[in-house]
């Protein structure tokens, strides 16, 4: 009986590692959106994007809108020039405008470590868009056959 009570009270007093106390990680979670494109019930493409200007101090005063973007496309090209964000059948825009710079990231890159959702099947990019004066940012990931998903961000966070 005493051992059971000791185990019960010890288990309840330990900190849970499920929720992070790290402010940077919490900010990344708040500023991350996920979307998927489907054909019937099958996922054809997936995007996860984190708005860095609101998540990381070094991007807060950036003159451009910066995002960490991961993309998975089913049956994607093996050619790096046509893979992921460069796939000819998919477009990525912010408030209707295409990106001004894209940098492919290695999975071990420090920036990827803040991403709340990580997997080795996706390809990761640092994507830069022109500065937007709107407080609301709408990122569109679109394919003519599978539709469009719109991820919404606020500069206020």
PDB file of C-alpha atoms in Angstrom:
ATOM      1  CA  UNK A   1       0.000   0.000   0.000  1.00  0.00           C
ATOM      2  CA  UNK A   2       2.756   2.430   0.972  1.00  0.00           C
ATOM      3  CA  UNK A   3       4.737   1.644  -2.204  1.00  0.00           C
ATOM      4  CA  UNK A   4       1.658   2.276  -4.353  1.00  0.00           C
ATOM      5  CA  UNK A   5       1.055   5.618  -2.665  1.00  0.00           C
ATOM      6  CA  UNK A   6       4.730   6.561  -3.072  1.00  0.00           C
ATOM      7  CA  UNK A   7       4.667   5.696  -6.784  1.00  0.00           C
ATOM      8  CA  UNK A   8       1.416   7.598  -7.279  1.00  0.00           C
ATOM      9  CA  UNK A   9       2.660  10.791  -5.620  1.00  0.00           C
ATOM     10  CA  UNK A  10       6.074  10.615  -7.308  1.00  0.00           C
ATOM     11  CA  UNK A  11       4.492  10.198 -10.734  1.00  0.00           C
ATOM     12  CA  UNK A  12       2.205  13.185 -10.214  1.00  0.00           C
ATOM     13  CA  UNK A  13       4.944  15.506  -9.016  1.00  0.00           C
ATOM     14  CA  UNK A  14       7.232  15.099 -12.036  1.00  0.00           C
ATOM     15  CA  UNK A  15       7.128  17.656 -14.813  1.00  0.00           C
ATOM     16  CA  UNK A  16       5.440  16.521 -17.970  1.00  0.00           C
ATOM     17  CA  UNK A  17       7.669  16.683 -21.045  1.00  0.00           C
ATOM     18  CA  UNK A  18       4.601  16.717 -23.306  1.00  0.00           C
ATOM     19  CA  UNK A  19       4.192  20.491 -22.952  1.00  0.00           C
ATOM     20  CA  UNK A  20       7.262  22.653 -23.335  1.00  0.00           C
ATOM     21  CA  UNK A  21       8.077  25.623 -21.140  1.00  0.00           C
ATOM     22  CA  UNK A  22      10.407  26.978 -23.805  1.00  0.00           C
ATOM     23  CA  UNK A  23       8.948  30.289 -25.078  1.00  0.00           C
ATOM     24  CA  UNK A  24      10.561  29.904 -28.505  1.00  0.00           C
ATOM     25  CA  UNK A  25       8.991  26.481 -28.985  1.00  0.00           C
ATOM     26  CA  UNK A  26       5.599  27.720 -27.791  1.00  0.00           C
ATOM     27  CA  UNK A  27       5.771  30.656 -30.193  1.00  0.00           C
ATOM     28  CA  UNK A  28       6.630  28.290 -33.054  1.00  0.00           C
ATOM     29  CA  UNK A  29       3.579  26.142 -32.223  1.00  0.00           C
ATOM     30  CA  UNK A  30       1.285  29.190 -32.197  1.00  0.00           C
ATOM     31  CA  UNK A  31       2.656  30.366 -35.561  1.00  0.00           C
ATOM     32  CA  UNK A  32       2.569  26.998 -37.337  1.00  0.00           C
ATOM     33  CA  UNK A  33      -0.169  25.847 -39.703  1.00  0.00           C
ATOM     34  CA  UNK A  34      -0.637  22.545 -41.515  1.00  0.00           C
ATOM     35  CA  UNK A  35      -2.636  21.698 -44.603  1.00  0.00           C
ATOM     36  CA  UNK A  36      -3.157  18.759 -46.926  1.00  0.00           C
ATOM     37  CA  UNK A  37      -4.412  18.213 -50.455  1.00  0.00           C
ATOM     38  CA  UNK A  38      -6.470  15.075 -51.114  1.00  0.00           C
ATOM     39  CA  UNK A  39      -7.708  12.887 -53.912  1.00  0.00           C
ATOM     40  CA  UNK A  40     -10.654  10.949 -52.477  1.00  0.00           C
ATOM     41  CA  UNK A  41      -9.307   9.976 -49.055  1.00  0.00           C
ATOM     42  CA  UNK A  42      -5.663   9.786 -50.140  1.00  0.00           C
ATOM     43  CA  UNK A  43      -3.214  12.525 -49.136  1.00  0.00           C
ATOM     44  CA  UNK A  44      -1.512  13.786 -52.283  1.00  0.00           C
ATOM     45  CA  UNK A  45       0.458  16.646 -50.731  1.00  0.00           C
ATOM     46  CA  UNK A  46       1.098  18.122 -47.320  1.00  0.00           C
ATOM     47  CA  UNK A  47       2.483  21.460 -46.171  1.00  0.00           C
ATOM     48  CA  UNK A  48       3.549  22.609 -42.726  1.00  0.00           C
ATOM     49  CA  UNK A  49       4.617  26.211 -42.377  1.00  0.00           C
ATOM     50  CA  UNK A  50       5.922  28.309 -39.472  1.00  0.00           C
ATOM     51  CA  UNK A  51       5.848  32.107 -39.654  1.00  0.00           C
ATOM     52  CA  UNK A  52       9.347  32.976 -38.459  1.00  0.00           C
ATOM     53  CA  UNK A  53       8.922  36.751 -38.080  1.00  0.00           C
ATOM     54  CA  UNK A  54       6.569  36.066 -35.176  1.00  0.00           C
ATOM     55  CA  UNK A  55       8.437  33.008 -33.861  1.00  0.00           C
ATOM     56  CA  UNK A  56      12.160  33.746 -33.801  1.00  0.00           C
ATOM     57  CA  UNK A  57      13.742  36.954 -32.473  1.00  0.00           C
ATOM     58  CA  UNK A  58      16.305  37.183 -35.304  1.00  0.00           C
ATOM     59  CA  UNK A  59      13.469  37.435 -37.886  1.00  0.00           C
ATOM     60  CA  UNK A  60      11.242  39.868 -35.960  1.00  0.00           C
ATOM     61  CA  UNK A  61      12.636  43.003 -37.626  1.00  0.00           C
ATOM     62  CA  UNK A  62      13.125  41.428 -41.041  1.00  0.00           C
ATOM     63  CA  UNK A  63      12.109  43.583 -44.014  1.00  0.00           C
ATOM     64  CA  UNK A  64      10.573  40.479 -45.613  1.00  0.00           C
ATOM     65  CA  UNK A  65       8.142  37.754 -44.520  1.00  0.00           C
ATOM     66  CA  UNK A  66      10.088  34.607 -43.570  1.00  0.00           C
ATOM     67  CA  UNK A  67       8.683  31.079 -43.279  1.00  0.00           C
ATOM     68  CA  UNK A  68       9.999  27.641 -42.473  1.00  0.00           C
ATOM     69  CA  UNK A  69       8.087  25.424 -44.906  1.00  0.00           C
ATOM     70  CA  UNK A  70       8.031  21.637 -45.175  1.00  0.00           C
ATOM     71  CA  UNK A  71       6.438  20.014 -48.190  1.00  0.00           C
ATOM     72  CA  UNK A  72       5.579  16.411 -48.923  1.00  0.00           C
ATOM     73  CA  UNK A  73       4.251  15.462 -52.350  1.00  0.00           C
ATOM     74  CA  UNK A  74       3.148  11.901 -53.102  1.00  0.00           C
ATOM     75  CA  UNK A  75       4.916  10.523 -56.156  1.00  0.00           C
ATOM     76  CA  UNK A  76       7.247  13.539 -56.213  1.00  0.00           C
ATOM     77  CA  UNK A  77      10.057  13.954 -58.723  1.00  0.00           C
ATOM     78  CA  UNK A  78      13.491  12.634 -57.750  1.00  0.00           C
ATOM     79  CA  UNK A  79      15.083  15.531 -59.655  1.00  0.00           C
ATOM     80  CA  UNK A  80      15.944  18.217 -57.021  1.00  0.00           C
ATOM     81  CA  UNK A  81      15.088  20.972 -59.535  1.00  0.00           C
ATOM     82  CA  UNK A  82      11.517  19.611 -59.869  1.00  0.00           C
ATOM     83  CA  UNK A  83      11.022  18.253 -56.321  1.00  0.00           C
ATOM     84  CA  UNK A  84       8.932  19.647 -53.468  1.00  0.00           C
ATOM     85  CA  UNK A  85       8.488  23.403 -53.667  1.00  0.00           C
ATOM     86  CA  UNK A  86       9.847  23.346 -57.233  1.00  0.00           C
ATOM     87  CA  UNK A  87       7.272  20.807 -58.491  1.00  0.00           C
ATOM     88  CA  UNK A  88       5.685  22.249 -61.654  1.00  0.00           C
ATOM     89  CA  UNK A  89       2.142  21.219 -60.681  1.00  0.00           C
ATOM     90  CA  UNK A  90       2.118  23.029 -57.314  1.00  0.00           C
ATOM     91  CA  UNK A  91       2.246  26.713 -56.434  1.00  0.00           C
ATOM     92  CA  UNK A  92       3.019  28.450 -53.166  1.00  0.00           C
ATOM     93  CA  UNK A  93       2.046  32.090 -52.678  1.00  0.00           C
ATOM     94  CA  UNK A  94       1.632  34.582 -49.850  1.00  0.00           C
ATOM     95  CA  UNK A  95      -1.260  37.013 -50.285  1.00  0.00           C
ATOM     96  CA  UNK A  96      -1.222  36.082 -53.980  1.00  0.00           C
ATOM     97  CA  UNK A  97       2.511  36.730 -54.525  1.00  0.00           C
ATOM     98  CA  UNK A  98       5.264  34.217 -55.246  1.00  0.00           C
ATOM     99  CA  UNK A  99       8.352  33.932 -53.054  1.00  0.00           C
ATOM    100  CA  UNK A 100      11.426  36.058 -53.679  1.00  0.00           C
ATOM    101  CA  UNK A 101      13.931  33.547 -52.250  1.00  0.00           C
ATOM    102  CA  UNK A 102      13.986  29.859 -51.364  1.00  0.00           C
ATOM    103  CA  UNK A 103      16.737  27.989 -49.539  1.00  0.00           C
ATOM    104  CA  UNK A 104      16.549  24.209 -49.191  1.00  0.00           C
ATOM    105  CA  UNK A 105      17.505  23.088 -45.684  1.00  0.00           C
ATOM    106  CA  UNK A 106      19.135  19.879 -44.509  1.00  0.00           C
ATOM    107  CA  UNK A 107      17.060  17.879 -42.034  1.00  0.00           C
ATOM    108  CA  UNK A 108      19.736  18.474 -39.365  1.00  0.00           C
ATOM    109  CA  UNK A 109      19.628  22.276 -39.793  1.00  0.00           C
ATOM    110  CA  UNK A 110      19.131  24.124 -36.486  1.00  0.00           C
ATOM    111  CA  UNK A 111      16.153  26.031 -37.888  1.00  0.00           C
ATOM    112  CA  UNK A 112      14.234  22.788 -38.441  1.00  0.00           C
ATOM    113  CA  UNK A 113      14.638  21.901 -34.764  1.00  0.00           C
ATOM    114  CA  UNK A 114      12.073  24.579 -33.797  1.00  0.00           C
ATOM    115  CA  UNK A 115       9.456  23.066 -36.109  1.00  0.00           C
ATOM    116  CA  UNK A 116       6.688  21.517 -34.007  1.00  0.00           C
ATOM    117  CA  UNK A 117       6.086  18.879 -36.689  1.00  0.00           C
ATOM    118  CA  UNK A 118       9.107  17.165 -38.254  1.00  0.00           C
ATOM    119  CA  UNK A 119       9.426  14.134 -40.485  1.00  0.00           C
ATOM    120  CA  UNK A 120      11.994  12.742 -42.865  1.00  0.00           C
ATOM    121  CA  UNK A 121       9.509  12.353 -45.735  1.00  0.00           C
ATOM    122  CA  UNK A 122       9.137  16.102 -46.175  1.00  0.00           C
ATOM    123  CA  UNK A 123      11.579  18.547 -47.703  1.00  0.00           C
ATOM    124  CA  UNK A 124      12.322  21.701 -45.713  1.00  0.00           C
ATOM    125  CA  UNK A 125      12.842  25.224 -47.004  1.00  0.00           C
ATOM    126  CA  UNK A 126      13.465  28.719 -45.714  1.00  0.00           C
ATOM    127  CA  UNK A 127      11.057  30.738 -47.878  1.00  0.00           C
ATOM    128  CA  UNK A 128      11.132  34.512 -48.149  1.00  0.00           C
ATOM    129  CA  UNK A 129       8.334  36.719 -49.455  1.00  0.00           C
ATOM    130  CA  UNK A 130       8.127  40.464 -50.001  1.00  0.00           C
ATOM    131  CA  UNK A 131       7.035  42.482 -46.973  1.00  0.00           C
ATOM    132  CA  UNK A 132       3.246  42.548 -46.629  1.00  0.00           C
ATOM    133  CA  UNK A 133       1.524  45.553 -45.090  1.00  0.00           C
ATOM    134  CA  UNK A 134      -1.584  43.485 -44.260  1.00  0.00           C
ATOM    135  CA  UNK A 135      -1.837  42.147 -40.709  1.00  0.00           C
ATOM    136  CA  UNK A 136      -3.315  38.924 -42.099  1.00  0.00           C
ATOM    137  CA  UNK A 137      -1.053  36.682 -44.161  1.00  0.00           C
ATOM    138  CA  UNK A 138      -2.631  34.007 -46.355  1.00  0.00           C
ATOM    139  CA  UNK A 139      -0.307  31.301 -47.662  1.00  0.00           C
ATOM    140  CA  UNK A 140      -1.790  29.309 -50.522  1.00  0.00           C
ATOM    141  CA  UNK A 141      -0.541  25.865 -51.548  1.00  0.00           C
ATOM    142  CA  UNK A 142      -2.322  24.855 -54.726  1.00  0.00           C
ATOM    143  CA  UNK A 143      -2.558  22.096 -57.301  1.00  0.00           C
ATOM    144  CA  UNK A 144      -5.014  22.238 -60.219  1.00  0.00           C
ATOM    145  CA  UNK A 145      -6.050  18.590 -59.781  1.00  0.00           C
ATOM    146  CA  UNK A 146      -6.231  18.409 -55.958  1.00  0.00           C
ATOM    147  CA  UNK A 147      -7.333  21.906 -54.991  1.00  0.00           C
ATOM    148  CA  UNK A 148      -5.938  24.489 -52.634  1.00  0.00           C
ATOM    149  CA  UNK A 149      -5.214  24.796 -48.947  1.00  0.00           C
ATOM    150  CA  UNK A 150      -4.874  28.250 -47.373  1.00  0.00           C
ATOM    151  CA  UNK A 151      -2.876  28.736 -44.181  1.00  0.00           C
ATOM    152  CA  UNK A 152      -3.649  31.897 -42.232  1.00  0.00           C
ATOM    153  CA  UNK A 153      -1.160  33.822 -40.099  1.00  0.00           C
ATOM    154  CA  UNK A 154      -1.390  37.026 -38.115  1.00  0.00           C
ATOM    155  CA  UNK A 155       1.447  39.488 -37.670  1.00  0.00           C
ATOM    156  CA  UNK A 156       0.009  40.324 -34.272  1.00  0.00           C
ATOM    157  CA  UNK A 157       1.473  37.240 -32.513  1.00  0.00           C
TER     158      UNK A 157
END
